[in-house]
Amino acid sequence: MPYRIDISSPPSDALDLLVELGALDIEPANNGLAAILPDSVTRDLLAIALGTTHFNVSPAVSRDNGSVWLLTQRPVRIASALLRLTDSTVFGSGHHPTTALCGEVLQERMSIAIPHSILDVGTGSGILALTTLIMGVPQAVGLDIDACALEVAARNASLNDVSHRLQLVLGGPDAVSGAWPLVVANILAAPLIEMAPVLVRRVESGGCLILSGISASLESEVRQIYVRLGMRHTRSVSRGGWTLLVFQPSW
C-alpha cells in the first residue's frame, strides 16, 4: 500500500531523489515537501536516499477505487475541458484511463454535433457530466446510487459554475424516465450487464451510448449483451487494460 511522507526540512535535491525513488505524487506542503511513495520503498531505503530520518510517515489516500494516488485534488483537463474538483475519494479524479477515454470520445462527438442533453449514469464526482457541460451541452442529468457521490458532484458543479445546468438524481437508470441523445456510463462490467435492459431504453433513436470501465477481458461479454438488446456496436477503444464501447440504437 503506498504511503505518504512529509519532510519539513528537505535536502536541496529532495525532489530529484523522490522522483528517482518512484514517487507517485509530490507537492510543497508545510514549508517542506509531501510525497506518496510505493510500498516497495522501505523507510530505511528512504532515509538512506534522503540522508535524514526527519520525516513523518502516514497513510496515503487512494482515489478512483485505489488506482490513483494523489496528495490533493488539482484542476484537471479532460479532453478540452478544464475542471476544478473538490478533494474527495469519490470516483472521478480525472486521472483514471477510463475517464480519459470517455473524455476523448465525448470530445469527438462534440466536434460533430452538440446534443441538447446528456445522461451520465454512475456520475461519481460528476466529472463526465461537467466535462460535457463545459464543452457546450446545455443540460445534463447525473445518476448515482451513492448519495455522498451526488453531494460531491453538486459541489463540483458549483465550483465550475454549471449548477443550474446539472440535475442530480439518486439511483440508477430506472430512477428516471425518457430517453437522451447521448448516454454515458463509466462504471464496471457487472453493473453494466445488470442494468443493460433499462439502460438501452434511455437512449433515444439516433442517439449514442458510451460504456466504459470495462475490463478488456470482459469486453466481448458486455458487447454481446447490448447487441442482443438491439444496440449496434460502432467502436471499441482500449487503454491500460480497460475498454470503452460505443453503440447506436437500431431503432
PDB file of C-alpha atoms in Angstrom:
ATOM      1  CA  MET A   1       0.000   0.000   0.000  1.00  0.00           C
ATOM      2  CA  PRO A   2       1.538   3.375  -0.967  1.00  0.00           C
ATOM      3  CA  TYR A   3       2.226   5.732   1.912  1.00  0.00           C
ATOM      4  CA  ARG A   4       2.647   9.462   2.443  1.00  0.00           C
ATOM      5  CA  ILE A   5       5.743  11.215   3.740  1.00  0.00           C
ATOM      6  CA  ASP A   6       6.105  14.805   4.911  1.00  0.00           C
ATOM      7  CA  ILE A   7       9.585  16.328   5.068  1.00  0.00           C
ATOM      8  CA  SER A   8       9.755  19.599   6.978  1.00  0.00           C
ATOM      9  CA  SER A   9      13.361  20.464   6.084  1.00  0.00           C
ATOM     10  CA  PRO A  10      14.107  18.583   2.859  1.00  0.00           C
ATOM     11  CA  PRO A  11      17.613  18.488   1.385  1.00  0.00           C
ATOM     12  CA  SER A  12      18.107  20.635  -1.701  1.00  0.00           C
ATOM     13  CA  ASP A  13      17.963  17.630  -4.028  1.00  0.00           C
ATOM     14  CA  ALA A  14      14.955  16.004  -2.313  1.00  0.00           C
ATOM     15  CA  LEU A  15      12.663  16.480  -5.305  1.00  0.00           C
ATOM     16  CA  ASP A  16      15.031  14.653  -7.663  1.00  0.00           C
ATOM     17  CA  LEU A  17      15.619  11.917  -5.108  1.00  0.00           C
ATOM     18  CA  LEU A  18      11.888  11.330  -4.610  1.00  0.00           C
ATOM     19  CA  VAL A  19      11.357  11.115  -8.357  1.00  0.00           C
ATOM     20  CA  GLU A  20      14.159   8.551  -8.613  1.00  0.00           C
ATOM     21  CA  LEU A  21      12.518   6.529  -5.840  1.00  0.00           C
ATOM     22  CA  GLY A  22       9.312   6.347  -7.892  1.00  0.00           C
ATOM     23  CA  ALA A  23       7.143   8.867  -6.037  1.00  0.00           C
ATOM     24  CA  LEU A  24       3.552   8.732  -7.246  1.00  0.00           C
ATOM     25  CA  ASP A  25       2.906  12.386  -6.379  1.00  0.00           C
ATOM     26  CA  ILE A  26       4.934  15.254  -4.921  1.00  0.00           C
ATOM     27  CA  GLU A  27       3.954  18.752  -3.856  1.00  0.00           C
ATOM     28  CA  PRO A  28       5.021  21.518  -1.451  1.00  0.00           C
ATOM     29  CA  ALA A  29       3.461  21.184   1.997  1.00  0.00           C
ATOM     30  CA  ASN A  30       4.010  22.827   5.392  1.00  0.00           C
ATOM     31  CA  ASN A  31       7.173  24.670   4.317  1.00  0.00           C
ATOM     32  CA  GLY A  32       8.581  21.388   3.053  1.00  0.00           C
ATOM     33  CA  LEU A  33       7.665  18.570   0.713  1.00  0.00           C
ATOM     34  CA  ALA A  34       4.995  15.889   0.766  1.00  0.00           C
ATOM     35  CA  ALA A  35       5.077  12.797  -1.415  1.00  0.00           C
ATOM     36  CA  ILE A  36       3.346   9.480  -1.955  1.00  0.00           C
ATOM     37  CA  LEU A  37       5.750   6.573  -2.271  1.00  0.00           C
ATOM     38  CA  PRO A  38       5.144   2.958  -3.311  1.00  0.00           C
ATOM     39  CA  ASP A  39       5.448   0.408  -0.527  1.00  0.00           C
ATOM     40  CA  SER A  40       8.447  -1.116  -2.323  1.00  0.00           C
ATOM     41  CA  VAL A  41      10.427   1.854  -0.978  1.00  0.00           C
ATOM     42  CA  THR A  42      11.166   0.957   2.637  1.00  0.00           C
ATOM     43  CA  ARG A  43      11.585   3.564   5.356  1.00  0.00           C
ATOM     44  CA  ASP A  44      15.251   2.573   5.696  1.00  0.00           C
ATOM     45  CA  LEU A  45      15.855   2.997   1.974  1.00  0.00           C
ATOM     46  CA  LEU A  46      14.099   6.360   2.074  1.00  0.00           C
ATOM     47  CA  ALA A  47      16.250   7.544   5.000  1.00  0.00           C
ATOM     48  CA  ILE A  48      19.430   6.499   3.214  1.00  0.00           C
ATOM     49  CA  ALA A  49      18.406   8.200  -0.046  1.00  0.00           C
ATOM     50  CA  LEU A  50      17.433  11.460   1.681  1.00  0.00           C
ATOM     51  CA  GLY A  51      20.271  11.396   4.177  1.00  0.00           C
ATOM     52  CA  THR A  52      17.862  12.108   7.018  1.00  0.00           C
ATOM     53  CA  THR A  53      15.323  10.391   9.236  1.00  0.00           C
ATOM     54  CA  HIS A  54      13.450  13.624   9.891  1.00  0.00           C
ATOM     55  CA  PHE A  55      10.256  12.845   8.004  1.00  0.00           C
ATOM     56  CA  ASN A  56       6.764  11.798   9.021  1.00  0.00           C
ATOM     57  CA  VAL A  57       5.034   8.765   7.540  1.00  0.00           C
ATOM     58  CA  SER A  58       1.238   8.454   7.327  1.00  0.00           C
ATOM     59  CA  PRO A  59      -1.342   6.525   5.286  1.00  0.00           C
ATOM     60  CA  ALA A  60      -1.920   7.805   1.761  1.00  0.00           C
ATOM     61  CA  VAL A  61      -5.443   8.373   0.480  1.00  0.00           C
ATOM     62  CA  SER A  62      -6.368   6.416  -2.642  1.00  0.00           C
ATOM     63  CA  ARG A  63      -8.698   7.680  -5.349  1.00  0.00           C
ATOM     64  CA  ASP A  64     -10.636   6.021  -8.150  1.00  0.00           C
ATOM     65  CA  ASN A  65     -11.022   2.752  -6.237  1.00  0.00           C
ATOM     66  CA  GLY A  66      -7.358   2.520  -5.293  1.00  0.00           C
ATOM     67  CA  SER A  67      -5.970   3.021  -8.796  1.00  0.00           C
ATOM     68  CA  VAL A  68      -4.932   6.678  -8.467  1.00  0.00           C
ATOM     69  CA  TRP A  69      -2.806   8.193  -5.707  1.00  0.00           C
ATOM     70  CA  LEU A  70      -2.831  11.964  -5.283  1.00  0.00           C
ATOM     71  CA  LEU A  71      -1.902  14.159  -2.338  1.00  0.00           C
ATOM     72  CA  THR A  72      -4.633  16.668  -3.167  1.00  0.00           C
ATOM     73  CA  GLN A  73      -7.092  17.108  -5.995  1.00  0.00           C
ATOM     74  CA  ARG A  74      -5.929  19.684  -8.510  1.00  0.00           C
ATOM     75  CA  PRO A  75      -7.582  21.189 -11.594  1.00  0.00           C
ATOM     76  CA  VAL A  76      -7.665  18.535 -14.296  1.00  0.00           C
ATOM     77  CA  ARG A  77      -8.094  18.697 -18.069  1.00  0.00           C
ATOM     78  CA  ILE A  78     -10.424  16.148 -19.650  1.00  0.00           C
ATOM     79  CA  ALA A  79     -10.055  16.469 -23.422  1.00  0.00           C
ATOM     80  CA  SER A  80     -10.592  20.229 -23.975  1.00  0.00           C
ATOM     81  CA  ALA A  81     -12.394  20.844 -20.688  1.00  0.00           C
ATOM     82  CA  LEU A  82     -10.513  22.227 -17.688  1.00  0.00           C
ATOM     83  CA  LEU A  83     -12.290  21.350 -14.448  1.00  0.00           C
ATOM     84  CA  ARG A  84     -11.872  22.285 -10.824  1.00  0.00           C
ATOM     85  CA  LEU A  85     -12.764  19.428  -8.492  1.00  0.00           C
ATOM     86  CA  THR A  86     -13.270  19.309  -4.751  1.00  0.00           C
ATOM     87  CA  ASP A  87     -10.949  16.986  -2.853  1.00  0.00           C
ATOM     88  CA  SER A  88     -12.737  13.681  -2.230  1.00  0.00           C
ATOM     89  CA  THR A  89     -12.335   9.935  -2.588  1.00  0.00           C
ATOM     90  CA  VAL A  90     -15.386   9.608  -4.853  1.00  0.00           C
ATOM     91  CA  PHE A  91     -14.547   8.032  -8.217  1.00  0.00           C
ATOM     92  CA  GLY A  92     -13.759  10.631 -10.842  1.00  0.00           C
ATOM     93  CA  SER A  93     -10.416  12.258 -10.117  1.00  0.00           C
ATOM     94  CA  GLY A  94      -9.811  12.686 -13.850  1.00  0.00           C
ATOM     95  CA  HIS A  95      -6.648  10.581 -13.807  1.00  0.00           C
ATOM     96  CA  HIS A  96      -8.085   7.121 -14.473  1.00  0.00           C
ATOM     97  CA  PRO A  97      -7.700   5.677 -18.012  1.00  0.00           C
ATOM     98  CA  THR A  98     -11.437   5.077 -18.302  1.00  0.00           C
ATOM     99  CA  THR A  99     -12.159   8.757 -17.615  1.00  0.00           C
ATOM    100  CA  ALA A 100      -9.579   9.845 -20.181  1.00  0.00           C
ATOM    101  CA  LEU A 101     -11.077   7.504 -22.789  1.00  0.00           C
ATOM    102  CA  CYS A 102     -14.568   8.881 -22.165  1.00  0.00           C
ATOM    103  CA  GLY A 103     -13.317  12.451 -22.409  1.00  0.00           C
ATOM    104  CA  GLU A 104     -11.639  11.829 -25.747  1.00  0.00           C
ATOM    105  CA  VAL A 105     -14.657  10.085 -27.271  1.00  0.00           C
ATOM    106  CA  LEU A 106     -17.009  12.759 -25.924  1.00  0.00           C
ATOM    107  CA  GLN A 107     -14.783  15.445 -27.459  1.00  0.00           C
ATOM    108  CA  GLU A 108     -15.020  13.694 -30.825  1.00  0.00           C
ATOM    109  CA  ARG A 109     -18.816  13.561 -30.529  1.00  0.00           C
ATOM    110  CA  MET A 110     -18.989  17.250 -29.600  1.00  0.00           C
ATOM    111  CA  SER A 111     -16.908  18.185 -32.651  1.00  0.00           C
ATOM    112  CA  ILE A 112     -19.571  16.630 -34.882  1.00  0.00           C
ATOM    113  CA  ALA A 113     -22.699  17.853 -33.098  1.00  0.00           C
ATOM    114  CA  ILE A 114     -23.551  19.011 -29.592  1.00  0.00           C
ATOM    115  CA  PRO A 115     -26.592  17.178 -28.184  1.00  0.00           C
ATOM    116  CA  HIS A 116     -29.266  19.079 -26.288  1.00  0.00           C
ATOM    117  CA  SER A 117     -28.687  16.936 -23.181  1.00  0.00           C
ATOM    118  CA  ILE A 118     -26.715  14.043 -21.740  1.00  0.00           C
ATOM    119  CA  LEU A 119     -27.407  11.316 -19.189  1.00  0.00           C
ATOM    120  CA  ASP A 120     -24.392  10.344 -17.060  1.00  0.00           C
ATOM    121  CA  VAL A 121     -25.058   7.024 -15.309  1.00  0.00           C
ATOM    122  CA  GLY A 122     -22.862   6.434 -12.251  1.00  0.00           C
ATOM    123  CA  THR A 123     -21.750  10.035 -12.258  1.00  0.00           C
ATOM    124  CA  GLY A 124     -19.445   9.791  -9.209  1.00  0.00           C
ATOM    125  CA  SER A 125     -17.742  13.167  -8.864  1.00  0.00           C
ATOM    126  CA  GLY A 126     -19.798  14.367 -11.827  1.00  0.00           C
ATOM    127  CA  ILE A 127     -16.671  14.687 -13.911  1.00  0.00           C
ATOM    128  CA  LEU A 128     -18.088  13.453 -17.236  1.00  0.00           C
ATOM    129  CA  ALA A 129     -21.331  15.401 -16.936  1.00  0.00           C
ATOM    130  CA  LEU A 130     -19.327  18.514 -16.068  1.00  0.00           C
ATOM    131  CA  THR A 131     -16.974  17.888 -18.981  1.00  0.00           C
ATOM    132  CA  THR A 132     -19.841  17.857 -21.459  1.00  0.00           C
ATOM    133  CA  LEU A 133     -21.420  20.959 -19.928  1.00  0.00           C
ATOM    134  CA  ILE A 134     -18.132  22.833 -20.280  1.00  0.00           C
ATOM    135  CA  MET A 135     -17.928  21.575 -23.876  1.00  0.00           C
ATOM    136  CA  GLY A 136     -21.283  23.203 -24.575  1.00  0.00           C
ATOM    137  CA  VAL A 137     -24.030  20.667 -23.850  1.00  0.00           C
ATOM    138  CA  PRO A 138     -26.950  22.737 -22.480  1.00  0.00           C
ATOM    139  CA  GLN A 139     -28.234  20.278 -19.862  1.00  0.00           C
ATOM    140  CA  ALA A 140     -27.012  17.133 -18.102  1.00  0.00           C
ATOM    141  CA  VAL A 141     -28.525  14.611 -15.705  1.00  0.00           C
ATOM    142  CA  GLY A 142     -26.203  12.701 -13.386  1.00  0.00           C
ATOM    143  CA  LEU A 143     -27.309   9.477 -11.705  1.00  0.00           C
ATOM    144  CA  ASP A 144     -25.621   7.674  -8.847  1.00  0.00           C
ATOM    145  CA  ILE A 145     -26.709   5.165  -6.206  1.00  0.00           C
ATOM    146  CA  ASP A 146     -24.345   6.811  -3.688  1.00  0.00           C
ATOM    147  CA  ALA A 147     -25.803   9.914  -2.020  1.00  0.00           C
ATOM    148  CA  CYS A 148     -22.311  11.030  -0.954  1.00  0.00           C
ATOM    149  CA  ALA A 149     -21.194  10.986  -4.589  1.00  0.00           C
ATOM    150  CA  LEU A 150     -24.089  13.261  -5.526  1.00  0.00           C
ATOM    151  CA  GLU A 151     -23.075  15.700  -2.798  1.00  0.00           C
ATOM    152  CA  VAL A 152     -19.549  15.811  -4.223  1.00  0.00           C
ATOM    153  CA  ALA A 153     -20.900  16.198  -7.765  1.00  0.00           C
ATOM    154  CA  ALA A 154     -23.048  19.119  -6.625  1.00  0.00           C
ATOM    155  CA  ARG A 155     -20.030  20.841  -5.079  1.00  0.00           C
ATOM    156  CA  ASN A 156     -18.037  20.284  -8.256  1.00  0.00           C
ATOM    157  CA  ALA A 157     -20.845  21.711 -10.363  1.00  0.00           C
ATOM    158  CA  SER A 158     -20.796  24.817  -8.187  1.00  0.00           C
ATOM    159  CA  LEU A 159     -17.000  25.108  -8.486  1.00  0.00           C
ATOM    160  CA  ASN A 160     -17.358  25.091 -12.270  1.00  0.00           C
ATOM    161  CA  ASP A 161     -20.399  27.436 -12.373  1.00  0.00           C
ATOM    162  CA  VAL A 162     -22.731  24.911 -14.028  1.00  0.00           C
ATOM    163  CA  SER A 163     -25.055  24.024 -11.139  1.00  0.00           C
ATOM    164  CA  HIS A 164     -28.060  25.448 -12.965  1.00  0.00           C
ATOM    165  CA  ARG A 165     -27.466  23.071 -15.886  1.00  0.00           C
ATOM    166  CA  LEU A 166     -26.894  19.853 -13.948  1.00  0.00           C
ATOM    167  CA  GLN A 167     -29.666  17.762 -12.407  1.00  0.00           C
ATOM    168  CA  LEU A 168     -28.561  15.085  -9.952  1.00  0.00           C
ATOM    169  CA  VAL A 169     -30.737  12.050  -9.207  1.00  0.00           C
ATOM    170  CA  LEU A 170     -30.211   9.301  -6.637  1.00  0.00           C
ATOM    171  CA  GLY A 171     -30.488   5.891  -8.293  1.00  0.00           C
ATOM    172  CA  GLY A 172     -29.724   4.027 -11.484  1.00  0.00           C
ATOM    173  CA  PRO A 173     -31.232   4.342 -14.971  1.00  0.00           C
ATOM    174  CA  ASP A 174     -34.579   3.124 -13.649  1.00  0.00           C
ATOM    175  CA  ALA A 175     -34.785   6.248 -11.434  1.00  0.00           C
ATOM    176  CA  VAL A 176     -35.569   8.408 -14.475  1.00  0.00           C
ATOM    177  CA  SER A 177     -37.816   8.084 -17.480  1.00  0.00           C
ATOM    178  CA  GLY A 178     -37.463   9.134 -21.081  1.00  0.00           C
ATOM    179  CA  ALA A 179     -34.504   8.969 -23.446  1.00  0.00           C
ATOM    180  CA  TRP A 180     -31.417  11.065 -24.196  1.00  0.00           C
ATOM    181  CA  PRO A 181     -29.420  11.691 -27.360  1.00  0.00           C
ATOM    182  CA  LEU A 182     -26.199  10.874 -25.504  1.00  0.00           C
ATOM    183  CA  VAL A 183     -25.841   8.436 -22.611  1.00  0.00           C
ATOM    184  CA  VAL A 184     -22.529   7.640 -20.920  1.00  0.00           C
ATOM    185  CA  ALA A 185     -21.865   5.086 -18.186  1.00  0.00           C
ATOM    186  CA  ASN A 186     -18.331   4.772 -16.838  1.00  0.00           C
ATOM    187  CA  ILE A 187     -18.795   2.072 -14.227  1.00  0.00           C
ATOM    188  CA  LEU A 188     -17.834  -1.623 -14.197  1.00  0.00           C
ATOM    189  CA  ALA A 189     -18.789  -4.555 -16.415  1.00  0.00           C
ATOM    190  CA  ALA A 190     -21.035  -6.312 -13.865  1.00  0.00           C
ATOM    191  CA  PRO A 191     -23.432  -3.376 -13.273  1.00  0.00           C
ATOM    192  CA  LEU A 192     -23.366  -2.540 -16.984  1.00  0.00           C
ATOM    193  CA  ILE A 193     -24.595  -6.045 -17.721  1.00  0.00           C
ATOM    194  CA  GLU A 194     -27.181  -5.939 -14.924  1.00  0.00           C
ATOM    195  CA  MET A 195     -28.676  -2.601 -15.972  1.00  0.00           C
ATOM    196  CA  ALA A 196     -28.466  -3.193 -19.725  1.00  0.00           C
ATOM    197  CA  PRO A 197     -32.231  -3.710 -20.374  1.00  0.00           C
ATOM    198  CA  VAL A 198     -33.066  -0.390 -18.699  1.00  0.00           C
ATOM    199  CA  LEU A 199     -30.025   1.495 -19.924  1.00  0.00           C
ATOM    200  CA  VAL A 200     -30.717   0.872 -23.600  1.00  0.00           C
ATOM    201  CA  ARG A 201     -34.201   2.374 -23.140  1.00  0.00           C
ATOM    202  CA  ARG A 202     -32.591   5.642 -22.048  1.00  0.00           C
ATOM    203  CA  VAL A 203     -31.004   6.118 -25.500  1.00  0.00           C
ATOM    204  CA  GLU A 204     -33.220   7.909 -27.981  1.00  0.00           C
ATOM    205  CA  SER A 205     -33.493   6.961 -31.656  1.00  0.00           C
ATOM    206  CA  GLY A 206     -30.415   8.166 -33.488  1.00  0.00           C
ATOM    207  CA  GLY A 207     -28.594   8.655 -30.202  1.00  0.00           C
ATOM    208  CA  CYS A 208     -25.334   7.312 -28.829  1.00  0.00           C
ATOM    209  CA  LEU A 209     -24.434   5.106 -25.866  1.00  0.00           C
ATOM    210  CA  ILE A 210     -20.891   5.170 -24.447  1.00  0.00           C
ATOM    211  CA  LEU A 211     -19.914   2.451 -21.980  1.00  0.00           C
ATOM    212  CA  SER A 212     -16.595   2.474 -20.133  1.00  0.00           C
ATOM    213  CA  GLY A 213     -14.992   0.964 -17.034  1.00  0.00           C
ATOM    214  CA  ILE A 214     -14.950  -2.442 -18.744  1.00  0.00           C
ATOM    215  CA  SER A 215     -12.022  -4.752 -18.135  1.00  0.00           C
ATOM    216  CA  ALA A 216     -10.588  -5.750 -21.515  1.00  0.00           C
ATOM    217  CA  SER A 217     -11.219  -9.424 -20.682  1.00  0.00           C
ATOM    218  CA  LEU A 218     -14.964  -8.740 -20.341  1.00  0.00           C
ATOM    219  CA  GLU A 219     -15.362  -6.536 -23.429  1.00  0.00           C
ATOM    220  CA  SER A 220     -16.884  -9.297 -25.567  1.00  0.00           C
ATOM    221  CA  GLU A 221     -19.419 -10.287 -22.906  1.00  0.00           C
ATOM    222  CA  VAL A 222     -20.646  -6.722 -22.390  1.00  0.00           C
ATOM    223  CA  ARG A 223     -20.746  -6.009 -26.128  1.00  0.00           C
ATOM    224  CA  GLN A 224     -22.802  -9.119 -26.894  1.00  0.00           C
ATOM    225  CA  ILE A 225     -25.378  -8.285 -24.196  1.00  0.00           C
ATOM    226  CA  TYR A 226     -26.044  -4.853 -25.690  1.00  0.00           C
ATOM    227  CA  VAL A 227     -26.090  -6.118 -29.267  1.00  0.00           C
ATOM    228  CA  ARG A 228     -28.727  -8.693 -28.299  1.00  0.00           C
ATOM    229  CA  LEU A 229     -30.797  -5.826 -26.889  1.00  0.00           C
ATOM    230  CA  GLY A 230     -30.808  -4.038 -30.245  1.00  0.00           C
ATOM    231  CA  MET A 231     -27.752  -1.814 -29.986  1.00  0.00           C
ATOM    232  CA  ARG A 232     -25.350  -1.594 -32.903  1.00  0.00           C
ATOM    233  CA  HIS A 233     -21.707  -1.683 -31.852  1.00  0.00           C
ATOM    234  CA  THR A 234     -19.763   1.006 -33.712  1.00  0.00           C
ATOM    235  CA  ARG A 235     -16.441   1.306 -31.922  1.00  0.00           C
ATOM    236  CA  SER A 236     -14.115  -0.079 -29.248  1.00  0.00           C
ATOM    237  CA  VAL A 237     -11.165   1.770 -27.704  1.00  0.00           C
ATOM    238  CA  SER A 238      -8.765   0.275 -25.167  1.00  0.00           C
ATOM    239  CA  ARG A 239      -6.114   1.651 -22.838  1.00  0.00           C
ATOM    240  CA  GLY A 240      -4.308   0.311 -19.788  1.00  0.00           C
ATOM    241  CA  GLY A 241      -6.374  -2.882 -19.651  1.00  0.00           C
ATOM    242  CA  TRP A 242      -9.711  -1.020 -19.918  1.00  0.00           C
ATOM    243  CA  THR A 243     -12.106  -0.875 -22.862  1.00  0.00           C
ATOM    244  CA  LEU A 244     -14.687   1.683 -23.946  1.00  0.00           C
ATOM    245  CA  LEU A 245     -17.592   0.662 -26.183  1.00  0.00           C
ATOM    246  CA  VAL A 246     -19.713   2.905 -28.396  1.00  0.00           C
ATOM    247  CA  PHE A 247     -23.202   1.872 -29.543  1.00  0.00           C
ATOM    248  CA  GLN A 248     -26.044   3.323 -31.564  1.00  0.00           C
ATOM    249  CA  PRO A 249     -29.632   2.076 -31.281  1.00  0.00           C
ATOM    250  CA  SER A 250     -31.082   0.088 -34.172  1.00  0.00           C
ATOM    251  CA  TRP A 251     -34.489   1.719 -33.651  1.00  0.00           C
TER     252      TRP A 251
END
